[in-house]
Amino acid sequence: MGWAFYNVPCSDTNTSLHPFSLAKGLVTSGRNTCTPYHSSTVKIPFVAILRTNLHQEMNYFPDEVIEHIFDSIASHRDRNSISLVSKSWHKIERCCRRRVFIGNCYAISPERLIGRFPCLKSLTLKGKPHFADFNLVPHEWGGFVHPWIDALARARVGLEELRLKRMVVSDESLELLSRSFANFKSLVLVSCEGFTTDGLASIAANCRHLRELDLQENEIDDHRGQWLNCFPDSCTTLTSLNFACLKGETNLSALERLVARSPSLKSLKVNRAVPLDALTRLMSCAPQLVDLGVGSYENEPDTESFAKLLAAIKKCTSLRSLSGFSEVAPLCLTAFYPICQNLTYLNLSYAAEIHGNHLVKFIQFCKRLQRLWILDSIGDKGLEVVASACKELQELRVFPSDLHDEEDNNAAVTEVGLVAISAGCRKLHSILYFCKQMTNAALITVAKNCPNFIRFRLCILEPNKPDHVTSQSLDEGFGAVVQACKGLRRLSVSGLLTDKVFLYIGMYAEQLEMLSIAFAGDTDKGMLYVLNGCKKLRKLEIRDSPFGNAALLADVDKYETMRSLWMSSCDVTLGGCKRLARDAPWLNVEIINENEDNGMERNEEDEREKVDRLYLYRTVVGTRNDAPSCVTIL
Amino acid sequence: MEKDGLELEITELRLGLPGRDVADKMMKKRAFTEMIMTSSASNSDQCESGVVSSGGDVEKVNESPAAKSQVVGWPPVCSYRRKNSCKETSTTKVGLGYVKVSMDGVPYLRKMDLGSSQGYDDLAFALDTLFGLRGIGVALKDGDNCEYVTIYEDKDGDWMLAGDVPWGMFIESCKRLRIMKRSDATGFGLQPRGVDE
């Protein structure tokens, strides 16, 4: 029997591993080894056949071989597709699945997860809905990680990695985590809350093989204890340490000793309390760093400190990524000039005090930059410089520096900056842009210049603001974006928008997975265009828009194909939500009330009452039992 | 852009935001209409267009700046970022005049209210008091004779020697102050060199 290879397109962007695409691949002759290609293709050793029934042929191989083949498929979606091919593939796949991603922690229970994937090593969990970031979800809403850690511990799962986003984590959970998994290696917490540095101390003390502790934008109660001291002297395996979000003092000598005994450390992000001289010493003993987050340096350094810093920075020839700078005197920034041209990622979006001129002077030397996060103090002129200097730019985020619009803000950015970027940076595929104003003409130009957008998030600071030149709505502009950018997966719209923009989105945004809407639309038709048109939609979040029951109830089955729907300050009523909950028992329909005390009373209220906040999501485990009183689950 | 025969009525240009219950929506819309009105002092074109006014029924405008913060969670900047990067209003409000003052050798910054000083003499005294030292103030007046120089960062981000411009101009453009040792000051303020240094 001969061997042949099927080129299996396994990208985790568009095509999923449909069984028929397995069969229809090109047949190429050649080697009989199965090597995982890079992330996008897998060559499968295979007996020469014509077309379908690939899985039946593959079943002639022992399970271990099939497992080996599956191991090289990394994308979650492709793994999910494989498991649907046949019973035997389902069984093999689940037993060898190492990494699981759960986008909504209430969609499934820990017990069922462990039952299906007993060999789990890495778990990613997301809790609160996205709008929790903007204070639209009460603190006590939910998203507790403890039941998960508890269940994994009791089932003796060999957990090695835990990644959490918007979840509530307690010190008890961290302590349990640190004691239950002997091989635990990596903890990544993003936008979580509920724990203190005591919890971090448990992790440091008990996780013998810890490689990664990455804390991003969490609310952590800093007890100013000695958690860094809790890393034992035998801990030498750290590759990544990020505690930038801690607000308190840091034990500098403990930190320096830790860094000195971590030769594999590639990523270090310190907090504001690490002064310049300590940073210099840290960089001197870790010149292998690839990713550095610096602290806060308000004062200009004296000449000697500056010279030492410069010398240390020059040795960090592997540095590719720079962030932090919560307050930084401009001279400090210049110390980093020697490594500018190596940087691929630069995040100066917390440096509120730096004037735009200094930012521009720095960035113009960063010729290899791929990702840039910056404040709008850079201004349109600054963005023009970025456009001419950073030709490799793929992702740009421009955040607002002044939320209260108090200053006569000359420095804020407008459509001019966006157009300049689109003209100069043709590789751009992701943008988050907060601006004062926009025009249809600009958006149309941007769409033409950069048809490769996969993420396009535009936030015009003032709700309902029209095209500032023509005073029309921005329907045409966003319409041009969705029409040109055929791979668009995430979109946030703003400004004055009618139902028409949603017609365009429904018609053209075929790959759209996440849509964020605020202060937009005229009638239910708007929401219906989206629900009917965007076949791949997974997350829809809407606030302050006139969509009501007719749109909500038109196609109840649609929500089974989506992860979640959020609607706040819209026109849906209690009656409509109750009806939805009745028609779709596989959904959790949560009403979040403004007034916590009225939680239970609301049920007797008028069903024509508008619902303040609605959050619904598909689930296989029914109503959750940890909801607070301000949440009513219908 | 549209396919033929589809929903042509939505191509009608509409004024205002139709399709809402007037009673209830007026309450909510008022908040952002006010926002728009109070911020449209410099954006008069919006008022004229009529598109953003609430269905032609413009209420008496509430001038208070509190109207702007009525919209919860807008702009959509995550709360961590709000707390950690955005300018606090208290330090940037015109007229309040609080600036940060740093002094070489002193590990902590101080903040002082420029608005409470009447002139450079007052400022000299205030600086002395702030740091509990004498002699800083002298720097402002005596120029060359003293150990320290007082410099400030202006609106353009440049560092200037304090005392050269009229007081009124100074407090308008001063964003922060620094008291620096004279020995360190030479060479400071030169444009930073490029990569080859």
PDB file of C-alpha atoms in Angstrom, chain A residues 363-502:
ATOM      1  CA  ILE A 363       8.139  55.772  17.941  1.00  0.00           C
ATOM      2  CA  GLN A 364       9.686  57.094  14.760  1.00  0.00           C
ATOM      3  CA  PHE A 365      12.687  54.877  15.424  1.00  0.00           C
ATOM      4  CA  CYS A 366      10.610  51.759  15.936  1.00  0.00           C
ATOM      5  CA  LYS A 367      10.702  50.617  12.365  1.00  0.00           C
ATOM      6  CA  ARG A 368       9.802  47.018  13.054  1.00  0.00           C
ATOM      7  CA  LEU A 369       6.785  47.708  15.200  1.00  0.00           C
ATOM      8  CA  GLN A 370       3.878  45.334  14.660  1.00  0.00           C
ATOM      9  CA  ARG A 371       1.657  46.266  17.564  1.00  0.00           C
ATOM     10  CA  LEU A 372       1.303  49.733  19.032  1.00  0.00           C
ATOM     11  CA  TRP A 373      -0.896  50.778  21.965  1.00  0.00           C
ATOM     12  CA  ILE A 374      -0.862  54.496  22.534  1.00  0.00           C
ATOM     13  CA  LEU A 375      -2.887  57.407  23.915  1.00  0.00           C
ATOM     14  CA  ASP A 376      -4.612  59.941  21.718  1.00  0.00           C
ATOM     15  CA  SER A 377      -2.195  62.543  22.998  1.00  0.00           C
ATOM     16  CA  ILE A 378      -0.089  61.448  20.069  1.00  0.00           C
ATOM     17  CA  GLY A 379      -2.433  63.442  17.857  1.00  0.00           C
ATOM     18  CA  ASP A 380      -3.124  63.192  14.140  1.00  0.00           C
ATOM     19  CA  LYS A 381       0.318  64.540  13.356  1.00  0.00           C
ATOM     20  CA  GLY A 382       1.884  61.888  15.484  1.00  0.00           C
ATOM     21  CA  LEU A 383      -0.093  59.208  13.722  1.00  0.00           C
ATOM     22  CA  GLU A 384       1.156  60.521  10.415  1.00  0.00           C
ATOM     23  CA  VAL A 385       4.680  59.945  11.662  1.00  0.00           C
ATOM     24  CA  VAL A 386       3.733  56.435  12.757  1.00  0.00           C
ATOM     25  CA  ALA A 387       2.286  55.798   9.325  1.00  0.00           C
ATOM     26  CA  SER A 388       5.521  56.721   7.640  1.00  0.00           C
ATOM     27  CA  ALA A 389       7.822  54.969  10.093  1.00  0.00           C
ATOM     28  CA  CYS A 390       6.074  51.754  11.059  1.00  0.00           C
ATOM     29  CA  LYS A 391       5.462  49.899   7.855  1.00  0.00           C
ATOM     30  CA  GLU A 392       5.106  46.554   9.579  1.00  0.00           C
ATOM     31  CA  LEU A 393       2.278  47.688  11.802  1.00  0.00           C
ATOM     32  CA  GLN A 394      -0.498  45.099  12.188  1.00  0.00           C
ATOM     33  CA  GLU A 395      -2.355  46.230  15.259  1.00  0.00           C
ATOM     34  CA  LEU A 396      -3.009  49.746  16.540  1.00  0.00           C
ATOM     35  CA  ARG A 397      -4.904  50.817  19.636  1.00  0.00           C
ATOM     36  CA  VAL A 398      -5.426  54.494  20.376  1.00  0.00           C
ATOM     37  CA  PHE A 399      -6.991  55.129  23.775  1.00  0.00           C
ATOM     38  CA  PRO A 400      -8.521  58.376  25.032  1.00  0.00           C
ATOM     39  CA  SER A 401      -6.353  60.276  27.454  1.00  0.00           C
ATOM     40  CA  ASP A 402      -8.981  62.669  28.631  1.00  0.00           C
ATOM     41  CA  LEU A 403     -12.334  61.138  29.397  1.00  0.00           C
ATOM     42  CA  HIS A 404     -13.950  64.246  30.706  1.00  0.00           C
ATOM     43  CA  ASP A 405     -13.355  66.443  27.704  1.00  0.00           C
ATOM     44  CA  GLU A 406     -12.261  69.220  29.983  1.00  0.00           C
ATOM     45  CA  GLU A 407      -9.359  70.499  28.023  1.00  0.00           C
ATOM     46  CA  ASP A 408      -9.631  72.025  24.663  1.00  0.00           C
ATOM     47  CA  ASN A 409      -8.257  68.869  23.347  1.00  0.00           C
ATOM     48  CA  ASN A 410      -6.085  69.661  20.393  1.00  0.00           C
ATOM     49  CA  ALA A 411      -4.226  66.483  20.891  1.00  0.00           C
ATOM     50  CA  ALA A 412      -7.095  64.096  20.460  1.00  0.00           C
ATOM     51  CA  VAL A 413      -7.231  62.203  17.214  1.00  0.00           C
ATOM     52  CA  THR A 414      -9.663  62.490  14.348  1.00  0.00           C
ATOM     53  CA  GLU A 415     -10.362  60.821  11.042  1.00  0.00           C
ATOM     54  CA  VAL A 416      -7.212  62.388   9.669  1.00  0.00           C
ATOM     55  CA  GLY A 417      -4.989  60.208  11.797  1.00  0.00           C
ATOM     56  CA  LEU A 418      -6.925  57.076  10.924  1.00  0.00           C
ATOM     57  CA  VAL A 419      -6.703  57.713   7.214  1.00  0.00           C
ATOM     58  CA  ALA A 420      -2.985  58.399   7.481  1.00  0.00           C
ATOM     59  CA  ILE A 421      -2.421  55.128   9.283  1.00  0.00           C
ATOM     60  CA  SER A 422      -4.439  53.180   6.739  1.00  0.00           C
ATOM     61  CA  ALA A 423      -2.468  54.714   3.910  1.00  0.00           C
ATOM     62  CA  GLY A 424       0.926  54.053   5.435  1.00  0.00           C
ATOM     63  CA  CYS A 425       0.428  50.750   7.202  1.00  0.00           C
ATOM     64  CA  ARG A 426      -0.924  48.339   4.657  1.00  0.00           C
ATOM     65  CA  LYS A 427      -0.496  45.307   6.869  1.00  0.00           C
ATOM     66  CA  LEU A 428      -2.897  46.640   9.437  1.00  0.00           C
ATOM     67  CA  HIS A 429      -5.499  44.067  10.468  1.00  0.00           C
ATOM     68  CA  SER A 430      -6.622  45.152  13.943  1.00  0.00           C
ATOM     69  CA  ILE A 431      -7.615  48.545  15.143  1.00  0.00           C
ATOM     70  CA  LEU A 432      -9.177  50.057  18.249  1.00  0.00           C
ATOM     71  CA  TYR A 433      -9.572  53.800  17.783  1.00  0.00           C
ATOM     72  CA  PHE A 434     -11.120  56.320  20.156  1.00  0.00           C
ATOM     73  CA  CYS A 435     -11.612  59.625  18.405  1.00  0.00           C
ATOM     74  CA  LYS A 436     -13.466  62.893  18.524  1.00  0.00           C
ATOM     75  CA  GLN A 437     -15.028  62.767  15.106  1.00  0.00           C
ATOM     76  CA  MET A 438     -15.296  60.763  11.910  1.00  0.00           C
ATOM     77  CA  THR A 439     -16.525  61.035   8.340  1.00  0.00           C
ATOM     78  CA  ASN A 440     -17.920  58.575   5.841  1.00  0.00           C
ATOM     79  CA  ALA A 441     -15.297  59.627   3.328  1.00  0.00           C
ATOM     80  CA  ALA A 442     -12.533  58.725   5.741  1.00  0.00           C
ATOM     81  CA  LEU A 443     -14.009  55.320   6.523  1.00  0.00           C
ATOM     82  CA  ILE A 444     -14.455  54.573   2.853  1.00  0.00           C
ATOM     83  CA  THR A 445     -10.806  55.452   2.231  1.00  0.00           C
ATOM     84  CA  VAL A 446      -9.653  53.369   5.174  1.00  0.00           C
ATOM     85  CA  ALA A 447     -11.621  50.383   3.915  1.00  0.00           C
ATOM     86  CA  LYS A 448     -10.059  50.712   0.499  1.00  0.00           C
ATOM     87  CA  ASN A 449      -6.550  51.025   1.904  1.00  0.00           C
ATOM     88  CA  CYS A 450      -6.815  48.157   4.351  1.00  0.00           C
ATOM     89  CA  PRO A 451      -9.126  45.396   3.200  1.00  0.00           C
ATOM     90  CA  ASN A 452      -7.493  42.951   5.568  1.00  0.00           C
ATOM     91  CA  PHE A 453      -9.076  44.066   8.784  1.00  0.00           C
ATOM     92  CA  ILE A 454     -10.131  41.241  11.058  1.00  0.00           C
ATOM     93  CA  ARG A 455     -10.867  43.548  14.008  1.00  0.00           C
ATOM     94  CA  PHE A 456     -12.302  47.006  13.517  1.00  0.00           C
ATOM     95  CA  ARG A 457     -13.389  48.876  16.603  1.00  0.00           C
ATOM     96  CA  LEU A 458     -14.167  52.527  16.274  1.00  0.00           C
ATOM     97  CA  CYS A 459     -15.360  54.577  19.197  1.00  0.00           C
ATOM     98  CA  ILE A 460     -16.418  58.133  18.531  1.00  0.00           C
ATOM     99  CA  LEU A 461     -16.436  59.623  21.984  1.00  0.00           C
ATOM    100  CA  GLU A 462     -19.718  61.422  21.666  1.00  0.00           C
ATOM    101  CA  PRO A 463     -22.739  59.127  21.163  1.00  0.00           C
ATOM    102  CA  ASN A 464     -24.869  59.724  18.052  1.00  0.00           C
ATOM    103  CA  LYS A 465     -22.331  62.009  16.467  1.00  0.00           C
ATOM    104  CA  PRO A 466     -22.800  62.234  12.719  1.00  0.00           C
ATOM    105  CA  ASP A 467     -20.279  62.732   9.942  1.00  0.00           C
ATOM    106  CA  HIS A 468     -18.892  66.086  11.002  1.00  0.00           C
ATOM    107  CA  VAL A 469     -18.594  67.355   7.434  1.00  0.00           C
ATOM    108  CA  THR A 470     -21.875  66.221   5.878  1.00  0.00           C
ATOM    109  CA  SER A 471     -23.929  65.796   9.069  1.00  0.00           C
ATOM    110  CA  GLN A 472     -25.175  62.485   7.766  1.00  0.00           C
ATOM    111  CA  SER A 473     -25.152  59.201   9.538  1.00  0.00           C
ATOM    112  CA  LEU A 474     -22.088  56.996   9.321  1.00  0.00           C
ATOM    113  CA  ASP A 475     -23.955  54.088   7.733  1.00  0.00           C
ATOM    114  CA  GLU A 476     -22.089  54.378   4.468  1.00  0.00           C
ATOM    115  CA  GLY A 477     -18.703  54.497   6.095  1.00  0.00           C
ATOM    116  CA  PHE A 478     -19.174  51.373   8.158  1.00  0.00           C
ATOM    117  CA  GLY A 479     -20.910  49.776   5.197  1.00  0.00           C
ATOM    118  CA  ALA A 480     -17.760  50.283   3.172  1.00  0.00           C
ATOM    119  CA  VAL A 481     -15.706  48.641   5.892  1.00  0.00           C
ATOM    120  CA  VAL A 482     -17.797  45.497   6.069  1.00  0.00           C
ATOM    121  CA  GLN A 483     -17.989  45.246   2.336  1.00  0.00           C
ATOM    122  CA  ALA A 484     -14.252  45.586   1.742  1.00  0.00           C
ATOM    123  CA  CYS A 485     -12.996  43.600   4.695  1.00  0.00           C
ATOM    124  CA  LYS A 486     -14.183  40.145   3.887  1.00  0.00           C
ATOM    125  CA  GLY A 487     -12.370  38.564   6.791  1.00  0.00           C
ATOM    126  CA  LEU A 488     -13.805  40.862   9.443  1.00  0.00           C
ATOM    127  CA  ARG A 489     -14.434  38.978  12.675  1.00  0.00           C
ATOM    128  CA  ARG A 490     -14.957  41.691  15.201  1.00  0.00           C
ATOM    129  CA  LEU A 491     -16.687  45.038  14.781  1.00  0.00           C
ATOM    130  CA  SER A 492     -17.635  47.876  17.119  1.00  0.00           C
ATOM    131  CA  VAL A 493     -19.656  50.709  15.663  1.00  0.00           C
ATOM    132  CA  SER A 494     -20.363  54.204  16.964  1.00  0.00           C
ATOM    133  CA  GLY A 495     -21.547  57.618  15.925  1.00  0.00           C
ATOM    134  CA  LEU A 496     -24.905  58.344  14.360  1.00  0.00           C
ATOM    135  CA  LEU A 497     -26.207  55.144  12.799  1.00  0.00           C
ATOM    136  CA  THR A 498     -29.579  54.073  11.419  1.00  0.00           C
ATOM    137  CA  ASP A 499     -30.969  50.641  10.622  1.00  0.00           C
ATOM    138  CA  LYS A 500     -29.169  50.827   7.317  1.00  0.00           C
ATOM    139  CA  VAL A 501     -25.757  50.113   8.757  1.00  0.00           C
ATOM    140  CA  PHE A 502     -27.129  46.871  10.135  1.00  0.00           C
TER     141      PHE A 502
END
